[in-house]
Short mmCIF file of C-alpha atoms in Angstrom, two decimals:
data_model
loop_
_atom_site.label_atom_id
_atom_site.label_comp_id
_atom_site.label_asym_id
_atom_site.label_seq_id
_atom_site.Cartn_x
_atom_site.Cartn_y
_atom_site.Cartn_z
CA MET O 446 -68.09 35.72 32.42
CA ILE O 447 -65.49 33.77 30.48
CA LYS O 448 -65.02 34.84 26.90
CA ARG O 449 -64.86 32.10 24.30
CA LYS O 450 -61.68 32.25 22.22
CA THR O 451 -61.85 32.16 18.47
CA ALA O 452 -60.40 29.23 16.54
CA LYS O 453 -57.42 31.34 15.40
CA GLN O 454 -56.62 32.17 19.00
CA LEU O 455 -56.66 28.58 20.07
CA LYS O 456 -53.36 26.78 20.16
CA TYR O 457 -53.77 23.29 18.87
CA SER O 458 -51.72 20.64 17.11
CA SER O 459 -52.19 18.15 14.33
CA ILE O 460 -49.97 15.36 13.13
CA SER O 461 -48.32 15.72 9.76
CA ALA O 462 -45.93 12.96 8.74
CA GLY O 463 -45.95 11.98 12.42
CA ARG O 464 -44.84 15.41 13.68
CA LYS O 465 -46.49 18.36 15.43
CA ILE O 466 -47.68 21.60 13.78
CA VAL O 467 -48.68 24.66 15.85
CA LEU O 468 -51.14 27.35 14.68
CA ASN O 469 -50.72 30.77 16.32
CA ASN O 470 -52.83 33.93 16.15
CA LYS O 471 -52.71 35.47 12.64
CA LYS O 472 -49.78 33.34 11.61
CA GLU O 473 -49.22 30.55 9.14
CA PRO O 474 -48.74 27.07 10.56
CA GLN O 475 -45.30 26.83 12.16
CA ILE O 476 -43.46 23.52 12.30
CA VAL O 477 -42.02 23.05 15.77
CA GLU O 478 -40.98 19.43 15.29
CA SER O 479 -38.95 17.96 12.48
CA GLN O 480 -40.75 16.40 9.52
CA MET O 481 -40.00 14.00 6.70
CA HIS O 482 -41.04 15.07 3.22
CA GLU O 483 -41.36 13.05 0.03
CA VAL O 484 -39.60 14.67 -2.92
CA GLY O 485 -40.22 12.37 -5.84
CA ALA O 486 -38.54 9.07 -5.03
CA PHE O 487 -36.52 10.65 -2.20
CA ILE O 488 -37.13 11.47 1.44
CA GLU O 489 -35.91 14.74 2.88
CA LEU O 490 -35.79 15.83 6.51
CA SER O 491 -36.89 19.29 7.61
CA VAL O 492 -34.75 19.75 10.71
CA GLN O 493 -36.16 21.75 13.62
CA ASN O 494 -34.93 22.33 17.16
CA ASP O 495 -36.13 18.96 18.47
CA VAL O 496 -33.59 17.17 16.24
CA ARG O 497 -31.06 19.99 16.00
CA ASN O 498 -30.62 20.01 19.79
CA SER O 499 -30.41 16.22 20.05
CA SER O 500 -27.10 14.74 21.23
CA LEU O 501 -27.32 12.32 18.26
CA TYR O 502 -27.26 15.04 15.60
CA ASN O 503 -24.86 17.39 13.90
CA ASP O 504 -25.02 19.05 10.50
CA ASP O 505 -22.28 16.86 9.01
CA ILE O 506 -24.12 13.55 9.51
CA ALA O 507 -27.55 15.06 8.82
CA PRO O 508 -29.48 13.73 5.82
CA THR O 509 -28.48 15.44 2.58
CA LYS O 510 -31.06 17.64 0.90
CA VAL O 511 -32.30 16.53 -2.50
CA ALA O 512 -30.50 19.53 -4.02
CA GLN O 513 -27.22 18.12 -2.66
CA ARG O 514 -27.74 14.75 -4.35
CA THR O 515 -26.03 15.60 -7.62
CA TRP O 516 -23.70 12.67 -8.37
CA HIS O 517 -24.61 10.82 -11.57
CA LYS O 518 -23.47 7.41 -12.78
CA TRP O 519 -20.17 8.66 -14.18
CA ASP O 520 -19.31 10.28 -10.85
CA VAL O 521 -19.96 6.94 -9.12
CA ALA O 522 -17.98 5.05 -11.78
CA SER O 523 -15.08 7.51 -11.41
CA LEU O 524 -15.18 7.03 -7.64
CA TRP O 525 -14.69 3.30 -8.10
CA VAL O 526 -12.00 3.67 -10.74
CA GLY O 527 -10.11 5.99 -8.40
CA MET O 528 -10.45 3.59 -5.47
CA ALA O 529 -9.74 0.38 -7.40
CA ILE O 530 -6.52 1.54 -9.09
CA CYS O 531 -4.01 1.26 -6.26
CA VAL O 532 -0.95 -0.72 -5.22
CA PRO O 533 -2.88 -3.50 -3.36
CA THR O 534 -5.05 -4.15 -6.44
CA TYR O 535 -1.89 -4.41 -8.56
CA THR O 536 -0.60 -7.21 -6.32
CA LEU O 537 -3.83 -9.26 -6.10
CA GLY O 538 -2.96 -11.61 -8.97
CA GLY O 539 0.39 -12.43 -7.41
CA VAL O 540 -1.22 -13.00 -4.00
CA LEU O 541 -3.74 -15.46 -5.43
CA THR O 542 -1.12 -17.42 -7.36
CA ALA O 543 1.49 -17.46 -4.57
CA TYR O 544 -0.67 -18.01 -1.49
CA PHE O 545 -3.99 -19.45 -2.71
CA GLY O 546 -2.66 -22.07 -5.12
CA LEU O 547 -4.33 -20.68 -8.24
CA SER O 548 -3.09 -20.48 -11.79
CA VAL O 549 -2.87 -17.06 -13.44
CA ILE O 550 -6.11 -17.56 -15.39
CA GLU O 551 -7.89 -18.89 -12.29
CA ALA O 552 -6.66 -15.87 -10.31
CA LEU O 553 -7.98 -13.36 -12.83
CA VAL O 554 -11.33 -15.14 -13.15
CA THR O 555 -11.55 -15.24 -9.35
CA ILE O 556 -11.02 -11.47 -9.13
CA LEU O 557 -13.76 -10.84 -11.69
CA ILE O 558 -16.27 -13.21 -10.02
CA ALA O 559 -15.56 -11.83 -6.54
CA ASN O 560 -16.15 -8.25 -7.62
CA ILE O 561 -19.38 -9.17 -9.36
CA ILE O 562 -20.50 -10.85 -6.11
CA VAL O 563 -19.54 -7.88 -3.95
CA LEU O 564 -21.70 -5.65 -6.15
CA ILE O 565 -24.75 -7.25 -4.49
CA PRO O 566 -24.21 -5.86 -0.95
CA LEU O 567 -22.73 -2.68 -2.41
CA THR O 568 -25.81 -1.79 -4.46
CA LEU O 569 -28.29 -3.00 -1.83
CA ASN O 570 -26.72 -1.08 1.06
CA ALA O 571 -26.45 2.00 -1.17
CA PHE O 572 -30.25 2.13 -1.58
CA SER O 573 -30.93 3.65 1.84
CA GLY O 574 -28.27 6.34 1.39
CA THR O 575 -29.72 7.39 -1.96
CA LYS O 576 -33.34 7.42 -0.77
CA TYR O 577 -32.88 9.02 2.67
CA GLY O 578 -29.56 10.86 2.29
CA ILE O 579 -28.12 9.32 5.46
CA PRO O 580 -24.54 8.13 6.07
CA PHE O 581 -23.54 4.63 7.19
CA PRO O 582 -23.47 5.15 10.99
CA VAL O 583 -26.94 6.71 11.03
CA LEU O 584 -28.32 3.80 8.98
CA LEU O 585 -26.81 1.39 11.53
CA ARG O 586 -28.95 2.98 14.26
CA SER O 587 -31.93 1.14 12.80
CA SER O 588 -30.40 -2.34 13.08
CA PHE O 589 -28.11 -1.92 16.12
CA GLY O 590 -29.75 0.89 18.09
CA LEU O 591 -29.02 4.58 18.56
CA TYR O 592 -26.01 3.85 20.76
CA GLY O 593 -25.46 0.20 19.87
CA SER O 594 -24.48 1.35 16.37
CA ASN O 595 -21.17 2.54 17.82
CA LEU O 596 -19.84 -1.04 18.09
CA PRO O 597 -19.94 -1.88 14.35
CA CYS O 598 -18.96 1.73 13.57
CA LEU O 599 -15.77 1.43 15.61
CA ILE O 600 -14.93 -1.92 14.01
CA ARG O 601 -15.30 -0.38 10.57
CA ALA O 602 -13.35 2.72 11.61
CA ILE O 603 -10.35 0.77 12.94
CA VAL O 604 -10.14 -1.25 9.71
CA ALA O 605 -10.23 1.97 7.68
CA CYS O 606 -7.57 3.67 9.80
CA GLY O 607 -5.31 0.63 9.39
CA TRP O 608 -5.67 0.72 5.61
CA PHE O 609 -5.23 4.51 5.66
CA GLY O 610 -1.85 4.01 7.29
CA ILE O 611 -0.77 1.25 4.89
CA GLN O 612 -1.80 3.20 1.79
CA THR O 613 -0.03 6.26 3.17
CA LEU O 614 3.15 4.19 3.45
CA PHE O 615 2.84 3.43 -0.28
CA GLY O 616 2.16 7.06 -1.08
CA GLY O 617 5.03 8.18 1.14
CA ILE O 618 7.49 5.89 -0.65
CA ALA O 619 6.31 7.32 -3.98
CA CYS O 620 6.82 10.87 -2.66
CA HIS O 621 10.32 9.93 -1.49
CA LEU O 622 11.28 8.35 -4.84
CA LEU O 623 9.90 11.37 -6.72
CA LEU O 624 11.97 13.80 -4.65
CA ALA O 625 15.02 11.51 -4.71
CA ASN O 626 14.74 11.52 -8.50
CA ILE O 627 15.06 15.31 -8.40
CA SER O 628 17.54 15.83 -5.55
CA ASP O 629 20.64 13.81 -4.61
CA ASP O 630 20.47 15.31 -1.12
CA TRP O 631 16.99 13.89 -0.68
CA ALA O 632 18.07 10.53 -2.08
CA ALA O 633 20.82 10.43 0.57
CA LEU O 634 18.14 10.45 3.28
CA GLY O 635 17.32 6.81 2.52
CA SER O 636 14.52 5.37 4.64
CA LYS O 637 14.26 8.65 6.57
CA GLY O 638 13.09 10.24 3.31
CA GLU O 639 10.29 7.66 3.23
CA VAL O 640 9.14 8.87 6.65
CA TYR O 641 9.15 12.50 5.53
CA GLY O 642 7.29 11.41 2.39
CA PHE O 643 4.75 9.60 4.59
CA LEU O 644 4.07 12.77 6.58
CA MET O 645 3.69 14.88 3.44
CA PHE O 646 1.32 12.40 1.83
CA TRP O 647 -0.59 11.99 5.12
CA ALA O 648 -1.20 15.75 5.28
CA LEU O 649 -2.26 15.88 1.63
CA ASN O 650 -4.91 13.19 2.24
CA LEU O 651 -6.35 15.06 5.21
CA TYR O 652 -6.46 18.30 3.22
CA VAL O 653 -8.50 16.72 0.39
CA VAL O 654 -11.10 15.23 2.74
CA LEU O 655 -11.36 18.38 4.84
CA LYS O 656 -12.39 20.22 1.66
CA GLY O 657 -15.60 18.12 1.61
CA SER O 658 -17.46 15.72 -0.68
CA ASP O 659 -17.15 18.00 -3.72
CA SER O 660 -13.37 17.90 -3.36
CA ILE O 661 -13.41 14.09 -3.41
CA LYS O 662 -15.79 14.09 -6.37
CA LYS O 663 -13.51 16.42 -8.34
CA LEU O 664 -10.42 14.40 -7.47
CA GLU O 665 -12.00 11.13 -8.62
CA ASN O 666 -13.43 12.66 -11.83
CA TRP O 667 -10.05 14.18 -12.66
CA SER O 668 -7.91 11.15 -11.77
CA ALA O 669 -10.05 8.31 -13.19
CA PRO O 670 -9.51 8.96 -16.92
CA ILE O 671 -5.81 9.70 -16.38
CA LEU O 672 -5.24 6.49 -14.43
CA LEU O 673 -7.14 4.38 -16.96
CA THR O 674 -5.21 5.94 -19.86
CA VAL O 675 -1.87 5.32 -18.16
CA GLY O 676 -2.90 1.75 -17.38
CA VAL O 677 -3.75 1.05 -21.01
CA CYS O 678 -0.45 2.61 -22.15
CA LEU O 679 1.51 0.49 -19.67
CA MET O 680 -0.28 -2.64 -20.89
CA LEU O 681 0.51 -1.84 -24.55
CA TRP O 682 4.12 -1.01 -23.66
CA THR O 683 4.63 -4.24 -21.68
CA LEU O 684 2.92 -6.82 -23.91
CA PRO O 685 5.67 -6.93 -26.60
CA LYS O 686 8.24 -7.68 -23.88
CA ILE O 687 6.62 -10.94 -22.70
CA ASP O 688 5.01 -14.08 -24.06
CA LEU O 689 1.41 -13.48 -22.96
CA MET O 690 0.30 -17.06 -23.62
CA GLU O 691 3.18 -18.35 -21.53
CA VAL O 692 2.20 -16.04 -18.65
CA LEU O 693 -1.44 -17.11 -18.80
CA ALA O 694 -0.38 -20.77 -18.94
CA THR O 695 1.49 -20.49 -15.62
CA PRO O 696 0.34 -23.59 -13.67
CA ALA O 697 -1.33 -23.54 -10.30
CA ASN O 698 0.82 -23.69 -7.18
CA ARG O 699 -0.97 -26.67 -5.60
CA PRO O 700 -0.79 -30.48 -5.66
CA GLU O 701 -1.82 -31.77 -9.08
CA ASP O 702 -4.40 -34.21 -7.69
CA ASP O 703 -6.25 -31.59 -5.61
CA PHE O 704 -9.64 -30.36 -6.75
CA ALA O 705 -9.56 -26.72 -7.80
CA PHE O 706 -12.91 -25.72 -6.24
CA PRO O 707 -11.78 -25.26 -2.59
CA TYR O 708 -8.86 -23.09 -3.74
CA LEU O 709 -11.12 -21.05 -5.98
CA LEU O 710 -13.69 -20.56 -3.21
CA ALA O 711 -11.01 -19.46 -0.74
CA GLY O 712 -9.70 -17.00 -3.33
CA VAL O 713 -13.16 -15.60 -4.03
CA THR O 714 -13.76 -15.17 -0.30
CA ALA O 715 -10.52 -13.23 0.11
CA MET O 716 -11.27 -11.01 -2.90
CA VAL O 717 -14.81 -10.29 -1.67
CA GLY O 718 -13.24 -9.31 1.64
CA PHE O 719 -11.10 -6.76 -0.23
CA TRP O 720 -14.14 -4.46 -0.62
CA ALA O 721 -16.14 -5.82 2.35
CA THR O 722 -15.48 -2.53 4.09
CA LEU O 723 -17.02 -0.38 1.34
CA SER O 724 -20.04 -2.70 1.09
CA LEU O 725 -20.93 -1.40 4.57
CA ASN O 726 -20.28 2.32 4.34
CA ILE O 727 -21.32 2.84 0.69
CA PRO O 728 -24.21 5.05 2.01
CA ASP O 729 -21.51 7.60 2.89
CA PHE O 730 -21.27 8.18 -0.88
CA SER O 731 -24.68 7.13 -2.21
CA ARG O 732 -26.27 9.88 -0.08
CA PHE O 733 -24.96 12.29 -2.74
CA VAL O 734 -26.24 10.31 -5.78
CA LYS O 735 -29.26 11.64 -7.68
CA SER O 736 -31.05 8.32 -8.37
CA GLN O 737 -30.99 4.60 -7.59
CA LYS O 738 -30.30 3.90 -11.26
CA ASP O 739 -27.20 6.11 -11.15
CA GLN O 740 -25.73 4.40 -8.10
CA ILE O 741 -26.37 0.92 -9.53
CA VAL O 742 -25.12 1.62 -13.06
CA GLY O 743 -22.14 3.61 -11.79
CA GLN O 744 -21.00 0.80 -9.52
CA VAL O 745 -21.49 -1.86 -12.19
CA ILE O 746 -19.44 0.18 -14.67
CA GLY O 747 -16.74 1.26 -12.26
CA LEU O 748 -15.83 -1.73 -10.09
CA PRO O 749 -15.52 -5.22 -11.65
CA LEU O 750 -13.77 -4.41 -14.93
CA THR O 751 -11.40 -1.89 -13.31
CA MET O 752 -10.35 -4.44 -10.69
CA LEU O 753 -9.84 -7.11 -13.37
CA PHE O 754 -7.87 -4.77 -15.64
CA PHE O 755 -5.50 -3.43 -13.00
CA ALA O 756 -4.92 -6.86 -11.42
CA SER O 757 -4.13 -8.18 -14.92
CA LEU O 758 -1.72 -5.30 -15.42
CA GLY O 759 0.01 -6.30 -12.19
CA VAL O 760 0.42 -9.90 -13.36
CA ILE O 761 1.79 -8.83 -16.74
CA LEU O 762 4.18 -6.18 -15.38
CA THR O 763 5.45 -8.58 -12.72
CA SER O 764 6.17 -11.13 -15.45
CA ALA O 765 7.92 -8.45 -17.51
CA SER O 766 10.01 -7.26 -14.55
CA THR O 767 12.68 -9.91 -15.22
CA VAL O 768 13.17 -8.41 -18.69
CA LEU O 769 13.00 -4.81 -17.48
CA VAL O 770 15.23 -4.94 -14.37
CA GLY O 771 16.62 -8.49 -14.24
CA GLU O 772 14.55 -9.74 -11.29
CA THR O 773 10.93 -10.53 -10.46
CA ILE O 774 9.31 -7.65 -8.57
CA SER O 775 5.61 -7.63 -7.70
CA ASP O 776 5.59 -4.14 -6.12
CA PRO O 777 5.02 -1.44 -8.79
CA ILE O 778 6.75 1.27 -6.76
CA ASN O 779 9.98 -0.68 -6.38
CA LEU O 780 9.76 -1.93 -9.96
CA ILE O 781 9.53 1.58 -11.41
CA GLY O 782 12.17 2.83 -9.00
CA LYS O 783 14.64 0.32 -10.49
CA ILE O 784 14.03 1.26 -14.12
CA GLY O 785 16.53 4.11 -13.83
CA ASP O 786 15.13 6.56 -16.40
CA PRO O 787 14.55 9.80 -14.42
CA ILE O 788 11.69 10.95 -16.64
CA VAL O 789 9.89 7.59 -16.45
CA VAL O 790 10.42 7.37 -12.70
CA GLY O 791 9.24 10.95 -12.10
CA ILE O 792 6.06 10.61 -14.15
CA ALA O 793 5.30 7.18 -12.70
CA MET O 794 5.71 8.35 -9.11
CA ILE O 795 3.36 11.29 -9.69
CA LEU O 796 0.76 8.89 -11.08
CA ILE O 797 1.18 6.49 -8.15
CA ILE O 798 0.74 9.42 -5.76
CA VAL O 799 -2.48 10.43 -7.55
CA ALA O 800 -3.75 6.83 -7.61
CA THR O 801 -3.03 6.27 -3.92
CA LEU O 802 -4.51 9.65 -2.95
CA SER O 803 -7.74 8.94 -4.84
CA THR O 804 -8.02 5.54 -3.14
CA ASN O 805 -7.08 6.65 0.34
CA SER O 806 -9.17 9.80 0.61
CA ALA O 807 -12.40 8.07 -0.46
CA ALA O 808 -11.98 4.52 0.84
CA ASN O 809 -10.12 5.02 4.11
CA ILE O 810 -10.84 8.48 5.53
CA VAL O 811 -14.51 9.26 4.81
CA SER O 812 -15.82 6.23 6.70
CA PRO O 813 -13.93 6.64 10.01
CA THR O 814 -14.67 10.37 9.90
CA ASN O 815 -18.41 9.65 9.95
CA ASP O 816 -18.02 6.71 12.34
CA PHE O 817 -16.19 8.77 14.96
CA GLN O 818 -18.79 11.53 14.66
CA ASN O 819 -21.43 8.94 15.54
CA LEU O 820 -19.81 8.48 18.96
CA ALA O 821 -20.51 12.06 20.05
CA PRO O 822 -21.95 14.24 17.25
CA LYS O 823 -22.05 17.37 19.39
CA PHE O 824 -18.32 17.15 20.17
CA ILE O 825 -16.86 15.47 17.08
CA SER O 826 -17.51 17.46 13.90
CA GLU O 827 -16.44 16.39 10.42
CA LYS O 828 -13.18 18.29 10.78
CA ARG O 829 -12.40 16.70 14.13
CA GLY O 830 -13.38 13.28 12.74
CA VAL O 831 -10.90 13.67 9.86
CA LEU O 832 -8.11 14.74 12.22
CA LEU O 833 -8.91 11.89 14.65
CA SER O 834 -8.80 9.37 11.78
CA GLY O 835 -5.46 10.75 10.67
CA LEU O 836 -4.04 10.63 14.19
CA ILE O 837 -5.07 7.00 14.73
CA ALA O 838 -3.64 5.98 11.35
CA LEU O 839 -0.39 7.74 12.27
CA LEU O 840 -0.24 5.95 15.63
CA MET O 841 -0.94 2.58 14.00
CA MET O 842 2.03 3.13 11.67
CA SER O 843 4.31 4.66 14.32
CA TRP O 844 6.33 1.46 14.84
CA GLU O 845 7.13 1.26 11.12
CA LEU O 846 8.02 4.96 10.97
CA LEU O 847 10.32 4.70 14.00
CA ARG O 848 11.98 1.67 12.41
CA LYS O 849 12.59 3.59 9.18
CA MET O 850 14.06 6.47 11.19
CA HIS O 851 16.45 3.93 12.82
CA TRP O 852 15.24 4.97 16.23
CA ILE O 853 14.32 1.36 17.03
CA GLU O 854 15.74 -1.91 15.72
CA SER O 855 13.23 -4.53 14.57
CA ASP O 856 12.74 -7.08 11.80
CA VAL O 857 8.95 -6.84 12.17
CA SER O 858 7.27 -5.10 9.24
CA VAL O 859 4.11 -3.42 10.46
CA GLU O 860 2.98 -3.10 6.85
CA ALA O 861 3.02 -6.88 6.35
CA LEU O 862 1.63 -7.54 9.83
CA TYR O 863 -1.32 -5.19 9.38
CA SER O 864 -2.06 -6.36 5.85
CA ASN O 865 -2.54 -9.95 7.06
CA TRP O 866 -4.39 -8.90 10.20
CA LEU O 867 -6.76 -6.55 8.39
CA MET O 868 -7.72 -9.17 5.81
CA GLY O 869 -8.74 -11.49 8.65
CA TYR O 870 -10.33 -8.66 10.61
CA SER O 871 -12.49 -7.81 7.61
CA SER O 872 -14.23 -11.18 7.98
CA LEU O 873 -15.97 -9.67 11.03
CA LEU O 874 -17.72 -7.25 8.69
CA GLY O 875 -19.73 -9.95 6.88
CA PRO O 876 -22.41 -10.27 9.60
CA ILE O 877 -22.86 -6.48 9.66
CA ALA O 878 -23.56 -6.41 5.90
CA GLY O 879 -26.11 -9.23 6.18
CA ILE O 880 -27.88 -7.60 9.13
CA MET O 881 -28.07 -4.22 7.35
CA ILE O 882 -29.66 -5.72 4.23
CA VAL O 883 -32.25 -7.76 6.13
CA ASP O 884 -33.13 -4.83 8.40
CA TYR O 885 -33.69 -2.36 5.57
CA PHE O 886 -35.32 -4.55 2.92
CA VAL O 887 -37.10 -7.28 4.92
CA ILE O 888 -37.85 -5.96 8.40
CA ASN O 889 -38.45 -2.27 7.59
CA LYS O 890 -39.44 -2.77 3.94
CA GLN O 891 -37.36 0.30 2.93
CA GLN O 892 -39.25 2.57 5.34
CA LEU O 893 -37.20 4.48 7.91
CA ASP O 894 -38.21 7.15 10.42
CA LEU O 895 -35.55 9.82 9.94
CA VAL O 896 -36.56 11.83 13.00
CA SER O 897 -36.29 8.79 15.27
CA LEU O 898 -32.82 8.04 13.88
CA TYR O 899 -31.58 11.35 15.32
CA GLN O 900 -33.27 11.52 18.74
CA ARG O 901 -34.22 9.24 21.59
CA GLY O 902 -37.77 8.24 22.46
CA GLY O 903 -38.86 7.37 18.94
CA LYS O 904 -39.10 4.17 16.95
CA TYR O 905 -35.54 2.95 17.59
CA ALA O 906 -34.14 1.60 20.85
CA ASP O 907 -30.90 2.78 22.42
CA ILE O 908 -29.53 -0.72 21.85
CA ASN O 909 -31.09 -3.19 19.43
CA TYR O 910 -30.23 -6.46 21.15
CA GLN O 911 -31.35 -8.58 18.21
CA GLY O 912 -28.76 -6.86 16.01
CA MET O 913 -26.09 -7.23 18.67
CA VAL O 914 -26.72 -10.96 19.10
CA ALA O 915 -26.88 -11.54 15.34
CA PHE O 916 -23.46 -9.87 15.00
CA LEU O 917 -21.69 -11.21 18.08
CA MET O 918 -22.54 -14.88 17.50
CA PRO O 919 -20.82 -15.17 14.07
CA ALA O 920 -17.97 -12.96 15.33
CA ALA O 921 -17.47 -15.24 18.34
CA LEU O 922 -17.56 -18.30 16.08
CA SER O 923 -14.84 -16.75 13.87
CA LEU O 924 -12.66 -16.10 16.92
CA PHE O 925 -13.31 -19.65 18.15
CA THR O 926 -12.06 -21.13 14.88
CA LEU O 927 -8.95 -18.93 14.97
CA THR O 928 -7.99 -19.88 18.52
CA THR O 929 -8.90 -23.59 18.48
CA GLY O 930 -8.42 -24.70 14.88
CA TYR O 931 -11.91 -26.26 14.78
CA LEU O 932 -14.46 -25.42 12.09
CA ASN O 933 -11.78 -23.82 9.92
CA TRP O 934 -14.20 -23.70 7.01
CA PHE O 935 -16.26 -21.09 8.85
CA TYR O 936 -13.30 -18.70 9.00
CA ASP O 937 -11.85 -19.65 5.60
CA TYR O 938 -15.10 -18.59 3.94
CA GLY O 939 -15.73 -15.98 6.63
CA TRP O 940 -17.43 -13.23 4.67
CA PHE O 941 -20.01 -15.60 3.19
CA THR O 942 -20.59 -17.67 6.34
CA GLY O 943 -20.67 -14.58 8.55
CA SER O 944 -23.06 -12.57 6.39
CA ILE O 945 -25.45 -15.51 5.89
CA LEU O 946 -25.46 -16.46 9.58
CA GLY O 947 -25.81 -12.86 10.74
CA ALA O 948 -28.67 -12.16 8.33
CA THR O 949 -30.49 -15.38 9.26
CA LEU O 950 -30.16 -14.84 13.00
CA TYR O 951 -31.33 -11.25 12.74
CA TYR O 952 -34.39 -12.20 10.70
CA PHE O 953 -35.58 -14.86 13.16
CA LEU O 954 -34.79 -12.77 16.24
CA LYS O 955 -36.82 -9.84 14.88
CA ARG O 956 -39.72 -12.15 14.05
CA GLN O 957 -40.02 -13.38 17.65
#
């Protein structure tokens, strides 16, 4: 005779939020598969062994818990102030007037318009990070596939490592000038001192990021008010030394009969490309923000006006440089280094080090760290990702460092070479931004399956071929224009043309 088991002795399963629950004898229900939970407006993932043991998961790229999402709007605004105040921002006005044929007023208006435009992909792509707590590479698994996401991740990572190296060169020069201001022996090192300064500043950047997101948050909150205060003081100090109306009336560097619109549009495209990188990986930061309102308001407060102010400061200080040192200098580090007052130079170099550190640690190390983890989460932890990012940045700058050490002879400046290359390379990021926005808001209607983003066999394919095609076609067209000279307009306005074409292709391919 077979005895009938009671209901409590039976092992059975039910589906809760799409995942399995097991009831055992005299025990509460035990979750054996990971679940998503709604916590107010947020989604949280309860991680169990099915996800924890997946080759696509590690704790560093796991969704943040709601309790970890503590950044408010002023934290976000401080993040942007810290990233926007840097040497490249200082030189933007001069770049637009010298190379894009704009007047000073046109250049400043262009910077403001471009940063208002770039707020659109920034705030939209931040939505998923805030709601689901996921970083950029994990979000890409929805639109490019679990393994296909590695292609756009690597593109973003290489751009970031290149900028990491360039910013570290600036920071290293500031370290060298600071120490040379204190020690004649250090000053005698010349360009070798710049290399030693590079290595010191490089290590300092890695240390800050290795301390985690709270370390970056504290750095930005501490540095933002100081940098803004110093900027205002510099502006007030410089204005009496120049004729502001004369500076603003500087004519455009283009033929008088040419229409201004094509020059303005090219300038806007270049300035949008300046933060095209962050418009992709903004989920790396928004995953720590406590509400959608905070991430939107914080970005609106922190980005456009800071970029306009510091670019304006660059234009004004460059104009005043002839009065201050007898020649026109557009590089703030070299300008301050020529002033000669040890106290002024020392304080200024410390501030430039802080400004460059706050930019570099957030903008150029966090993203490749997460992107490299996406390649092999079980083997590349956050710590290893940081060290790998630092190593690649060091290798990318090795030619310049060897040149400064006088170990090789070359007239090629890697800094200038990479700056031009990276601006063009950033145009490849436009299609990725467009695809991400369409995938999250139009195709998935802001609904993601967190469990399937971290393990195979769920909702998302290993490779999303629609996303790949939608990215590769605009990228190929950009390369075609570069190599043949045809359809130059597509590359000249690359971020706009690429993002629109990528988004459109992805939408129609997913609707088939």
